[in-house]
Structures are given as structure tokens and as C-alpha cells.
Short mmCIF file of C-alpha atoms and ligand atoms in Angstrom, two decimals:
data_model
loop_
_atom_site.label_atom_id
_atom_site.label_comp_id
_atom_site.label_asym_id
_atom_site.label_seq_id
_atom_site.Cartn_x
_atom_site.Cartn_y
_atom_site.Cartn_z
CA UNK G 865 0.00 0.00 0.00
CA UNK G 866 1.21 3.21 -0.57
CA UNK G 867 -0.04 6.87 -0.20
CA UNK G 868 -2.03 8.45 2.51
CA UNK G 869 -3.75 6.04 5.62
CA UNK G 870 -6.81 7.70 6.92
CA UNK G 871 -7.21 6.73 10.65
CA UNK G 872 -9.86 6.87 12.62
CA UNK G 873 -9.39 6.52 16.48
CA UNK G 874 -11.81 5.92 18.91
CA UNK G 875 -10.87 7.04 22.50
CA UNK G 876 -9.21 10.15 23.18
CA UNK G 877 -7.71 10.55 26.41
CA UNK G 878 -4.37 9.34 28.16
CA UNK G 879 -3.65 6.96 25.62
CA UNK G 880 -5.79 9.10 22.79
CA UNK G 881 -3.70 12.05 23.29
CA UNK G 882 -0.49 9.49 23.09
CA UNK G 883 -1.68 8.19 19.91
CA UNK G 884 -2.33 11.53 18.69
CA UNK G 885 0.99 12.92 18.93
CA UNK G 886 2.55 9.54 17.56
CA UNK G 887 -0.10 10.26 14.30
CA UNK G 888 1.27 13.45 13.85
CA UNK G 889 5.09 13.35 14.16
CA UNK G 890 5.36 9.85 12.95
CA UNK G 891 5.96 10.91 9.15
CA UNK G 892 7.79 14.10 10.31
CA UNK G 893 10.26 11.82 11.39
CA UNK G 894 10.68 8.44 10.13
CA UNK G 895 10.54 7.52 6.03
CA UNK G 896 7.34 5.43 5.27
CA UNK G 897 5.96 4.18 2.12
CA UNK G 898 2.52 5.92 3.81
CA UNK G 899 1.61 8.98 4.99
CA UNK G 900 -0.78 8.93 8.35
CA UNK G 901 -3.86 11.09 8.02
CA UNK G 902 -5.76 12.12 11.13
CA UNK G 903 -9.13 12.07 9.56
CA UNK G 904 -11.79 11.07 13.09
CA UNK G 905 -11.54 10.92 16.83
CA UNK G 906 -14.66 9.09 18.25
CA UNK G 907 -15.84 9.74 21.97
CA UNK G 908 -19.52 9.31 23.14
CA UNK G 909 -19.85 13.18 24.14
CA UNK G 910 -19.91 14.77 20.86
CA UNK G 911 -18.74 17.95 22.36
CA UNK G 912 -15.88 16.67 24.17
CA UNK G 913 -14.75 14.39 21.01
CA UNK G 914 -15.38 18.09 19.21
CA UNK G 915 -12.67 19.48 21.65
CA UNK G 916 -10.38 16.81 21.65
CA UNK G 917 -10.35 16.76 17.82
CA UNK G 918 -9.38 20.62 17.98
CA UNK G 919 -6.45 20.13 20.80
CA UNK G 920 -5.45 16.51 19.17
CA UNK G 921 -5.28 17.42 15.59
CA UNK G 922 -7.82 15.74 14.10
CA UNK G 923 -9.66 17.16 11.19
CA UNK G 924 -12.92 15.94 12.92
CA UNK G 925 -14.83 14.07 15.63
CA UNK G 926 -17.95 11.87 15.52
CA UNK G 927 -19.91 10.17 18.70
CA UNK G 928 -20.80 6.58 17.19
CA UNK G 929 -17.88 4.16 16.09
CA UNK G 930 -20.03 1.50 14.51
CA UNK G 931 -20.90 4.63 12.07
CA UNK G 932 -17.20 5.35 11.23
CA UNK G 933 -15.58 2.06 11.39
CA UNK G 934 -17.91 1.42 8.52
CA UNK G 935 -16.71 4.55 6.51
CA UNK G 936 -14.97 4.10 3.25
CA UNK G 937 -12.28 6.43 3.59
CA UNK G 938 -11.01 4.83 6.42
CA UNK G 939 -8.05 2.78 6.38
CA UNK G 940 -6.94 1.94 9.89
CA UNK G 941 -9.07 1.81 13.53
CA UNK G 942 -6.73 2.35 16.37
CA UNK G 943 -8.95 1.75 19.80
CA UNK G 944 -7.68 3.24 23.00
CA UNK G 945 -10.85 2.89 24.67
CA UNK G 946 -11.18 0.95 28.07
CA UNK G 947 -10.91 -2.69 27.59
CA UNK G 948 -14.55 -3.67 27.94
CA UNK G 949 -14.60 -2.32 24.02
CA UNK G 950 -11.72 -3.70 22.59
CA UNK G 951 -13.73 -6.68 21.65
CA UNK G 952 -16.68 -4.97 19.32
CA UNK G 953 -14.75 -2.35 17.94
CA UNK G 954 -12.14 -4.71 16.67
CA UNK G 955 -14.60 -7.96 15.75
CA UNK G 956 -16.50 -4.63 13.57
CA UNK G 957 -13.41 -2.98 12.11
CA UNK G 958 -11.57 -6.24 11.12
CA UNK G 959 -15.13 -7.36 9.57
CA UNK G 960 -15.09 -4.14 7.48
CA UNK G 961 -11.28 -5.00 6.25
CA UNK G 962 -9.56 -1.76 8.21
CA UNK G 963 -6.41 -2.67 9.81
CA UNK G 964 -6.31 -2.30 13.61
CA UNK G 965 -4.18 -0.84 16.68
CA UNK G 966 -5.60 -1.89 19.96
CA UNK G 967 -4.36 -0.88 23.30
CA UNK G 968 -3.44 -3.83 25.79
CA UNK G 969 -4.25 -5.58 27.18
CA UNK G 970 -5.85 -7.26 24.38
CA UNK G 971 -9.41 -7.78 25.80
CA UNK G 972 -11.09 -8.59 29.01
CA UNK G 973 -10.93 -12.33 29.27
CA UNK G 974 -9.57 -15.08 27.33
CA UNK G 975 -12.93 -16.12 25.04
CA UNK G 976 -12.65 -12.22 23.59
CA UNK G 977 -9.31 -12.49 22.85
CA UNK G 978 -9.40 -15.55 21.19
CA UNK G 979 -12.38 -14.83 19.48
CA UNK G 980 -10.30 -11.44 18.26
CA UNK G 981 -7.00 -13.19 17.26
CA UNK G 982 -9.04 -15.49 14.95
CA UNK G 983 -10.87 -12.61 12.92
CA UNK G 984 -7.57 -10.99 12.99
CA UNK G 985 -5.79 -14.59 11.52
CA UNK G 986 -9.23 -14.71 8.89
CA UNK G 987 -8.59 -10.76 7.89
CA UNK G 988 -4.74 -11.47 7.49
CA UNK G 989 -5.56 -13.37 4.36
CA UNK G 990 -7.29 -9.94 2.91
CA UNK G 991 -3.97 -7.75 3.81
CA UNK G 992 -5.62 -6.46 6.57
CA UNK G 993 -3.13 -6.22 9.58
CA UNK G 994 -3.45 -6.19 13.23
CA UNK G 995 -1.40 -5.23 16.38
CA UNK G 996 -1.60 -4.71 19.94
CA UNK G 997 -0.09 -1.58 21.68
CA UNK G 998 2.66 -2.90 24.33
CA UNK G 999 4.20 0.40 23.50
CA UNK G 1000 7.44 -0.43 25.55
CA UNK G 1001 8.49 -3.08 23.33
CA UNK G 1002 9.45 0.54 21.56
CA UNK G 1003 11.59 1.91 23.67
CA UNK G 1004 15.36 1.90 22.22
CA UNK G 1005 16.99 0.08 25.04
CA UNK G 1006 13.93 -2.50 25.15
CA UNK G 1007 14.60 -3.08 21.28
CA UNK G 1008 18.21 -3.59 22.07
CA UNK G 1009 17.95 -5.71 25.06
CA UNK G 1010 15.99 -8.35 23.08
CA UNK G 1011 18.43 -7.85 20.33
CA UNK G 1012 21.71 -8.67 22.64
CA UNK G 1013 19.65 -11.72 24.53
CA UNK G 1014 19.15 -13.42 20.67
CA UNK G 1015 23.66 -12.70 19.87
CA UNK G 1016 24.00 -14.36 22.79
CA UNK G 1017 25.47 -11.61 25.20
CA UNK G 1018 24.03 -13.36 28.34
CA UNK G 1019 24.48 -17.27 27.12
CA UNK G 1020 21.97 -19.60 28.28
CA UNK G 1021 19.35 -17.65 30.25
CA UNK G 1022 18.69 -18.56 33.92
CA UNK G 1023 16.34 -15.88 35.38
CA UNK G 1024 13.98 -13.11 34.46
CA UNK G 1025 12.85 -10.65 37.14
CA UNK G 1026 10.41 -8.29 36.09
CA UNK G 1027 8.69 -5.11 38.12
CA UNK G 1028 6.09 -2.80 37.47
CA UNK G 1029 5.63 -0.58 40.18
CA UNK G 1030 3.07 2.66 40.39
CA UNK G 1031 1.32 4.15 43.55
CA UNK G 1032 -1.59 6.49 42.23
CA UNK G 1033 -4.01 4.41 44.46
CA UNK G 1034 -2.22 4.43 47.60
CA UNK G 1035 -4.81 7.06 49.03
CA UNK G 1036 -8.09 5.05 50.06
CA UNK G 1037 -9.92 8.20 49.26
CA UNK G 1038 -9.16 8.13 45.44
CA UNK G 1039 -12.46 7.49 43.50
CA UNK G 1040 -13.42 4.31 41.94
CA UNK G 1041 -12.52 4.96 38.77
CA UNK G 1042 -13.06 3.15 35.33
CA UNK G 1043 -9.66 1.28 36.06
CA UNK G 1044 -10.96 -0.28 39.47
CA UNK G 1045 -13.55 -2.05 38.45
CA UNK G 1046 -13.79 -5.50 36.48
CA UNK G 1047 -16.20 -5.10 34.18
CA UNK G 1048 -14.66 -2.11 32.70
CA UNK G 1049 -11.03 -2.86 32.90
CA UNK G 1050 -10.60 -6.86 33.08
CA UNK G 1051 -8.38 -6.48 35.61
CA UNK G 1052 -6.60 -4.19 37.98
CA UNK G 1053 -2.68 -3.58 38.32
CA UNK G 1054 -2.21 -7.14 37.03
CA UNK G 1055 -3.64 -6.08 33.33
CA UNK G 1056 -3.29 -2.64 33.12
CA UNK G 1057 0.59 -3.05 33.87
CA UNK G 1058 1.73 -6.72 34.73
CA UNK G 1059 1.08 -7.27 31.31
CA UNK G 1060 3.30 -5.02 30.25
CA UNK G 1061 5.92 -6.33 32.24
CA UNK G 1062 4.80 -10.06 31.07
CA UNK G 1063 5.27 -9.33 27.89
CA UNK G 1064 8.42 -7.19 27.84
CA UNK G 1065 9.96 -10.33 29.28
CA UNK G 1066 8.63 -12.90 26.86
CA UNK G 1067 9.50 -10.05 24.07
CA UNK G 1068 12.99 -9.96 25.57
CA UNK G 1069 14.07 -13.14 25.78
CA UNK G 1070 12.59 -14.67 22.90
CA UNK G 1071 10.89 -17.77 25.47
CA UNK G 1072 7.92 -18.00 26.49
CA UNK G 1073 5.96 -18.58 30.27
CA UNK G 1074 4.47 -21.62 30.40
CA UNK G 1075 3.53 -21.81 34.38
CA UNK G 1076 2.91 -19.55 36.69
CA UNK G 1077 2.41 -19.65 40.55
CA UNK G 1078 0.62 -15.92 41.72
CA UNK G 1079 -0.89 -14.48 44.62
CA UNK G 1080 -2.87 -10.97 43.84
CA UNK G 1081 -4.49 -8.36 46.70
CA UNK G 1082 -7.22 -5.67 46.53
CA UNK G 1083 -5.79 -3.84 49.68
CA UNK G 1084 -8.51 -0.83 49.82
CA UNK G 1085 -11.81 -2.96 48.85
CA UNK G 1086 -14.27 0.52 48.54
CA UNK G 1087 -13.54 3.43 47.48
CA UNK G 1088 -15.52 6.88 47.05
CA UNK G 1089 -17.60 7.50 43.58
CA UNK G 1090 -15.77 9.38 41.18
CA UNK G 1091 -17.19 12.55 40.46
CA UNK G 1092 -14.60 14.52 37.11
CA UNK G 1093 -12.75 13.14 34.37
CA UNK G 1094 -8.51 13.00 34.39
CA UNK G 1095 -5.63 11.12 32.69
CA UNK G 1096 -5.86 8.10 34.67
CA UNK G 1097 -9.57 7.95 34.06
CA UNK G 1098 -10.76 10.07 36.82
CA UNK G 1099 -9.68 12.80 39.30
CA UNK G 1100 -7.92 13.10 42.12
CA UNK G 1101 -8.73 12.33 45.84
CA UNK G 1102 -11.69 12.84 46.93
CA UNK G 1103 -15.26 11.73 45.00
CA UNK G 1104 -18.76 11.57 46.60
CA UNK G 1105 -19.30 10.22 50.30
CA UNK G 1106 -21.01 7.84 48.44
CA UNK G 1107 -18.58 4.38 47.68
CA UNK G 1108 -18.52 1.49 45.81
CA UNK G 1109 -16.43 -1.72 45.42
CA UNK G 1110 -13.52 -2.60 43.72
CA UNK G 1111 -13.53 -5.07 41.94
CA UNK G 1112 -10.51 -5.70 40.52
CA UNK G 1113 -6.80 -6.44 41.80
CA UNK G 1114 -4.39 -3.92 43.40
CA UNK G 1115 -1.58 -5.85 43.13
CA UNK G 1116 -0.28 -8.92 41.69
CA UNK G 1117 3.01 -11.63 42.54
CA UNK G 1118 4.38 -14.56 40.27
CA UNK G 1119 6.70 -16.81 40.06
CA UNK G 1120 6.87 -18.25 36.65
CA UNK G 1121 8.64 -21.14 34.43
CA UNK G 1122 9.40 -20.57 30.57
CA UNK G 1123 9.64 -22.81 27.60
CA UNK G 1124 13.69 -22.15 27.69
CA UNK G 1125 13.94 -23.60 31.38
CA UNK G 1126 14.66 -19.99 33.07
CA UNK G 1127 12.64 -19.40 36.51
CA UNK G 1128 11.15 -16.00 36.57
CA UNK G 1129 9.40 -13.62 39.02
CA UNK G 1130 7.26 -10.63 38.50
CA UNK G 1131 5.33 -8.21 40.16
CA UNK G 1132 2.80 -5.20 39.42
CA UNK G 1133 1.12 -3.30 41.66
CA UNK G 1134 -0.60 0.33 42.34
CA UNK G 1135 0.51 0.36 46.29
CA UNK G 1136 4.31 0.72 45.52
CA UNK G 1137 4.58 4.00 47.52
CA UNK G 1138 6.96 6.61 45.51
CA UNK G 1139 7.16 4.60 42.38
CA UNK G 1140 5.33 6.48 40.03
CA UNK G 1141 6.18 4.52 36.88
CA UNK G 1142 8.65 2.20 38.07
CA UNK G 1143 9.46 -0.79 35.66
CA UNK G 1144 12.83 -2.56 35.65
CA UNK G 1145 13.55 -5.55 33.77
CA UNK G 1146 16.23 -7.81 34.62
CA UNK G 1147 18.01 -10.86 32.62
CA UNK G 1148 20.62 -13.01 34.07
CA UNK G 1149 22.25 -15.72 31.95
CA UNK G 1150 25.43 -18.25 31.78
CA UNK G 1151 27.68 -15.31 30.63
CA UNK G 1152 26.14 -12.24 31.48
CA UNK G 1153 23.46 -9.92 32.85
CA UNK G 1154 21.44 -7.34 31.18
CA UNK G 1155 19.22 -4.88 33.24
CA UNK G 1156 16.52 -2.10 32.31
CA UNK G 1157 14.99 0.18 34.11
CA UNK G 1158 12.87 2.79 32.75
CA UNK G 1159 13.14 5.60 35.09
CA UNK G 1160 17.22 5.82 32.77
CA UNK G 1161 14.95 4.27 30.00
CA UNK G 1162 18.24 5.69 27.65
CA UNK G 1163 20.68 3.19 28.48
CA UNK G 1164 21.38 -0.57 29.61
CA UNK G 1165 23.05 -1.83 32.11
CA UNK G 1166 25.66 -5.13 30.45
CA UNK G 1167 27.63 -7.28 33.00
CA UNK G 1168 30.15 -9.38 30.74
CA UNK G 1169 30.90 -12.30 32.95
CA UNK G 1170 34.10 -13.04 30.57
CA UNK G 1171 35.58 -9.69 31.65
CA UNK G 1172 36.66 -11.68 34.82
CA UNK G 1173 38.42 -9.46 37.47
CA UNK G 1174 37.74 -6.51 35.04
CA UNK G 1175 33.61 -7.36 34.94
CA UNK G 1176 31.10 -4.80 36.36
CA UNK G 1177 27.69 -3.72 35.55
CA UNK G 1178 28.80 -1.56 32.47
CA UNK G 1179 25.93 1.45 31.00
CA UNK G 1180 25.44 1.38 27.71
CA UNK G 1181 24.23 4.81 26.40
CA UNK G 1182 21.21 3.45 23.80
CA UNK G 1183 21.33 6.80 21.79
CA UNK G 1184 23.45 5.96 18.86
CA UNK G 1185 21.66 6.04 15.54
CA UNK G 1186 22.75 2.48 14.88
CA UNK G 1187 20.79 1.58 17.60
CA UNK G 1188 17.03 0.45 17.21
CA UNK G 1189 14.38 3.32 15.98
CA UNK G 1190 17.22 6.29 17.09
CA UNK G 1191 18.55 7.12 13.84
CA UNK G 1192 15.30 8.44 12.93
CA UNK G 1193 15.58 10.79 16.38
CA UNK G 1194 18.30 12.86 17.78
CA UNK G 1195 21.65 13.07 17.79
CA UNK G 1196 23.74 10.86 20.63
CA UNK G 1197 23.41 11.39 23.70
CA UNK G 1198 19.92 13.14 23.71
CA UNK G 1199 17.82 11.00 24.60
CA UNK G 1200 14.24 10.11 24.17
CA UNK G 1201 11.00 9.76 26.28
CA UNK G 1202 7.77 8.02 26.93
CA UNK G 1203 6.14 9.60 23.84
CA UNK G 1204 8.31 8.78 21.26
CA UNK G 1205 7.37 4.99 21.95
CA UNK G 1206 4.44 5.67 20.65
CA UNK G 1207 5.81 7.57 18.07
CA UNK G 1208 8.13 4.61 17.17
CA UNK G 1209 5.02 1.83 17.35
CA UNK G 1210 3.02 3.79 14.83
CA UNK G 1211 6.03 3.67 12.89
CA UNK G 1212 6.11 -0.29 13.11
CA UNK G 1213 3.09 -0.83 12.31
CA UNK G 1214 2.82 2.01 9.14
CA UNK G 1215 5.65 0.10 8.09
CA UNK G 1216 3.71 -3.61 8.00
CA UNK G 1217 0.72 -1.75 6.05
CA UNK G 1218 2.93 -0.54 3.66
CA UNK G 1219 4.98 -3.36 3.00
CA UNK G 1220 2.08 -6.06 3.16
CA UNK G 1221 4.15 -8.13 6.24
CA UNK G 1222 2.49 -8.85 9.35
CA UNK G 1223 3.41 -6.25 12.32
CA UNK G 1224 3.84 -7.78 16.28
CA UNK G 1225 3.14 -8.20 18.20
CA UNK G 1226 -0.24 -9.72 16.63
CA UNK G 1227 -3.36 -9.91 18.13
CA UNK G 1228 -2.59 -14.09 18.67
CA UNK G 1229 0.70 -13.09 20.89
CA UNK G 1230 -1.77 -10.46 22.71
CA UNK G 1231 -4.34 -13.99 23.23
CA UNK G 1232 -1.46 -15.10 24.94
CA UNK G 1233 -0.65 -12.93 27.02
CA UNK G 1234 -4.57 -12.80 27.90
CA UNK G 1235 -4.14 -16.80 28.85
CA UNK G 1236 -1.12 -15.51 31.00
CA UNK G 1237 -2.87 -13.30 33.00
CA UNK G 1238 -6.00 -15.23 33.47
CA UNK G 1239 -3.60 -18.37 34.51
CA UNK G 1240 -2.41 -15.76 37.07
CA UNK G 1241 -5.84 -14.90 38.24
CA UNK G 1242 -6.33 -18.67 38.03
CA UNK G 1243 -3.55 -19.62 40.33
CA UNK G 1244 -4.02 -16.78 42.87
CA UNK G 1245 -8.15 -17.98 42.94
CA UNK G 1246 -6.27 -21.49 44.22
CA UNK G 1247 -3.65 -19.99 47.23
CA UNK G 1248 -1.11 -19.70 44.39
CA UNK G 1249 -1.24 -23.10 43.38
CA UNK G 1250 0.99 -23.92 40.02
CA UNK G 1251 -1.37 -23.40 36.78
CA UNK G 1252 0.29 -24.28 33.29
CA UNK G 1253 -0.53 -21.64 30.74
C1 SOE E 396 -1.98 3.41 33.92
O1 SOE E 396 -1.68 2.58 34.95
C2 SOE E 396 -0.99 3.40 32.75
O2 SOE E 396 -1.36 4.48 32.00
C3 SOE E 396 -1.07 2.16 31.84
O3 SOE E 396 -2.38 1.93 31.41
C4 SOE E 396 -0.16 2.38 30.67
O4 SOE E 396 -0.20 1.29 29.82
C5 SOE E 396 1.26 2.64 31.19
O5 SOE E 396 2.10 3.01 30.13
C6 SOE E 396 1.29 3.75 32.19
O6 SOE E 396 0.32 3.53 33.19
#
């Protein structure tokens, strides 16, 4: 395919606006066969959707997505709604042939991401292409970690330790918003984030988890009624006197197996006090150790074990255009942010429309991450007991 993609995106806040300025720049930036086109935002209140069109960049808004996924002149749906739409809006779009972005996790259980993975496999065979947003696979040092693991930098891997660590929650008097409750979101820290964390690791070393022992907590079990609208889905402190329950997980503990015999632990949680986006990735194999941590999300840290007396954790500044997606960005040593992973997964997947290849990761590898979290769920339900994948 080549020329201009119209998109149409339906959601437009947190991850919206991220999408949005990913849209925009992506072009600017990057050389693509295709050029994006910001044709429609979708929100239920048309004027909201009117305004976020105006301060997005959009060249206009619209209130119903069945409406506009069936549209003509568009070429590509990307969904950062809550999860409990994931599931129409893609089963519709894919249906009507437009390729797809959707933001992870995938679904809200296992049948609706299985059910989305096949009409993504059945649409595949039309050139219509489909990917899930686990936007830190894009960050440079992510890209580069996975790439080191497959040469072999760490040998024969022994352990993965992964962490994802916020604390916007910690105050029992912050509302019940969209994120806190199952029906909406799925699940609580252990989707929204753990599967971030879950999948950087399985994207990193190239193995998959195949069991998983878990124990997950809902430390403050009612909360107060939102009452405004904010980034994280809601405002701050302090909703109605009026509360409801939450219904999903604060916080979430694994140890896990892969398919290349390493032993791995994880956690996520919301009630990490002080950690406000605190995810660290660590790899340990027969000749080496690799370590990320996103708060320095620019650089690595490399232990060599062959250095012998002369080994040490070692940083290694990932801001050299040779690097993965950095030659398109600044020059070394300037770094780049949270935003530009966006940025660099609209890129990937641009790229996969335009060359006719299938993008990751694929709406199947985002089913299995949805079996992974519901094993975890699973195994936490049974006083962690150990639950194959
Ligand atoms: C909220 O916890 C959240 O916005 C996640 O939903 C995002 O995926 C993550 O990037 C930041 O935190």
C-alpha cells in the first residue's frame, strides 16, 4: 500500500492524546511508504470528542464508532478505549477490512481475545493487519535488550525478574474509577501493567511462560464515587461520600517457568509507595546480565561475565543512531522519552501496512498474554497453586 492512511481513532484521552501525537510526528520523522492522516476521533460526548479533535489534531470528531468504522475512507481503527470495548470495535473494524491498533491488554478475558486473534488470523488473508499496543516493546533500550539476549550476550538464560511498580491508588480516598472495576477494565494492576511487564519479558528473551504460581491483593476494597474526568480515568482524591467496590486487583506476585527452562518472578502493583512509573527488567544468563529500568529508559546496564576481574555492571548509552528506531531521532546522547514509543510503534506498524508483512506483536501473541494473566488470576483464585498456561 502506498499513499495516505486515513485513521480513525476511537478514544481520546491518556492513551488518545499518546496516539495523537505519535499520528502526527510519525511521518515528520521516520521515512514510510505511507503517509498517516488524522481524519476522526470518536468519543460518546460529541462535544468533548469536538474538543479533543481541535487540541489533538484531528480534522474531525464523531460520537458513534459503529458509524465510522464502517466509513470508506477509512483505512486503519486504532482503539484506545477501556478494555470492555476492545472486543466490538475490533470484531466490527476487522469485519469491514480496516487494519487495527488496539491498546493492551488485548481484551477482558480469554474467550474475547481468542475470538479477536481469529478474525484478525481470517482478515490477514485480505492484507488487513493487526497489532496490539505494548508500547514499551518501543523503547530503544527494550529493542536492544531483546536484540543482545538473541547474539547471545548473556548465554543460556537462567532468570527473568520483572517489576512494574506505580502508587496512584495508595490514598483510600481516590475514587473508583473506570480502572478499578472489572467489568470495565478486566483487571486491575495485574492487566493494566503486569502485562506489560509479562510481555516485555517474553519479548525480551525470545521464550515464552508456560507456568505460573501468583498471589494478587485488593488492599482498599471501597472506594468513594468518582465525580470529574482526568488522565488516569478520573480525578484526584476525593469523590462523593457515596462508595462502591472494587472489583478488581491492586496488586499482583508470580513466580513463573518458561519454555527455555529460566525461573522467573514478576510483580505489578498500584501500592508501591513513591514509584510512580517504576518498571525494571532484569536478565541473568550463563555469561552475562542485562538490566533495564525505565526511570534511565536511555541506556542498559551489560555485566560481561568473561571480563573476569575486570567485569562490572557496564551502561550502555542506547542513543546511537545504529541503535534500534534512534537514527530516525536525535543526535547521541539526547535521549528520548515516553512519547516517542508511541511515536516509534506507529512507525512499526505504518511500516507492516505498507509493506504487506504482518506487524507484532499480533493480536494471537496479545491472546497469549490474555491466557497468562488469566492463569495468574487462576492460580491466585487457588492460594497460588501452580497453573500451566
Ligand atoms: C496506567 O496505569 C498506565 O497508563 C497504563 O495503562 C499504561 O499502559 C502505562 O504506560 C502507564 O500507566
Amino acid at each position: 500500500m502506498s499513499g495516505s492512511v486515513r485513521i480513525a481513532m476511537i478514544g481520546y484521552a491518556f492513551m488518545g492524546a499518546a496516539h495523537s501525537q505519535a499520528w502526527r510526528n510519525v511521518h515528520r520523522f521516520f521515512d514510510l511508504g505511507v503517509t498517516p492522516e488524522m481524519a476522526v476521533v470518536v468519543g460518546r460526548d460529541g462535544e468533548a470528542a469536538a474538543a479533543a479533535a481541535a487540541r489533538l489534531g484531528w480534522q474531525e470528531s464523531a460520537t458513534d464508532w459503529r458509524e465510522v468504522v464502517a466509513r470508506d475512507d477509512i483505512d486503519v481503527v486504532d482503539i484506545c478505549t477501556p478494555g470492555d470495548t476492545h472486543h466490538p470495535i475490533a470484531l466490527a473494524a476487522l469485519a469491514a477490512g480496516k487494519h487495527v491498533l488496539c491498546e493492551k491488554p488485548l481484551a477482558n478475558d480469554v474467550a474475547e481475545a481468542e475470538e479477536m486473534a481469529a478474525a484478525a488470523e481470517q482478515a490477514r488473508a485480505a492484507g488487513v493487519r493487526s497489532m496490539v499496543g505494548f508500547s514499551y516493546r518501543r523503547v530503544p533500550a527494550v529493542a536492544l535488550m531483546r536484540q543482545m539476549v538473541a547474539e547471545g550476550a548473556v548465554g543460556e538464560i537462567r532468570h527473568v525478574r520483572g517489576r512494574y511498580l506505580q502508587d496512584w491508588i495508595v490514598d483510600p480516598q481516590f475514587p473508583l474509577v473506570w480502572r478499578l472495576r472489572k467489568e470495565v477494565a478486566g483487571s486491575g494492576a495485574l492487566g493494566d501493567i503486569g502485562a506489560h511487564v509479562l510481555d516485555m519479558a517474553q519479548f525480551v528473551t525470545g521464550q515464552r511462560i508456560t507456568g505460573v504460581a501468583a498471589q494478587t491483593e485488593t488492599f482498599v476494597r471501597r472506594r468513594p464515587l468518582p465525580e470529574g474526568g482526568g488522565a488516569l480515568g478520573a480525578a484526584t482524591a476525593g469523590g462523593s461520600a457515596e462508595t462502591g467496590e472494587v472489583t478488581v486487583d491492586d496488586a499482583a506476585v508470580l513466580l513463573a517457568r518458561t519454555d527455555g527452562g529460566a525461573l522467573g518472578t514478576f510483580e505489578a502493583t498500584r501500592f508501591a509507595t513513591g514509584r510512580k512509573n517504576h518498571i525494571e527488567l532484569e536478565v541473568n544468563g550463563s555469561k552475562g546480565s542485562l538490566v533495564f529500568s525505565f526511570e534511565d529508559m536511555n541506556a542498559l546496564r551489560y555485566h560481561d561475565a568473561s571480563a573476569g576481574d575486570r567485569a562490572g555492571f557496564a551502561r550502555i548509552d542506547v542513543t546511537e543512531p545504529t541503535h534500534p528506531y534512534v537514527g530516525a531521532w536525535w543526535p547521541p546522547g539526547h535521549g528520548l522519552g515516553y512519547e516517542h514509543t508511541f511515536v516509534n510503534q506507529a512507525r512499526d506498524f505504518l511500516d507492516a501496512i505498507a509493506s504487506g508483512t504482518d506487524p507484532e506483536p499480533s493480536f494471537a501473541d496479545g491472546a497469549a498474554v490474555q491466557r497468562l494473566l488469566a492463569a495468574v488470576e487462576d492460580s491466585a483464585a487457588r492460594e497460588a497453586a501452580w497453573t500451566t498456561v
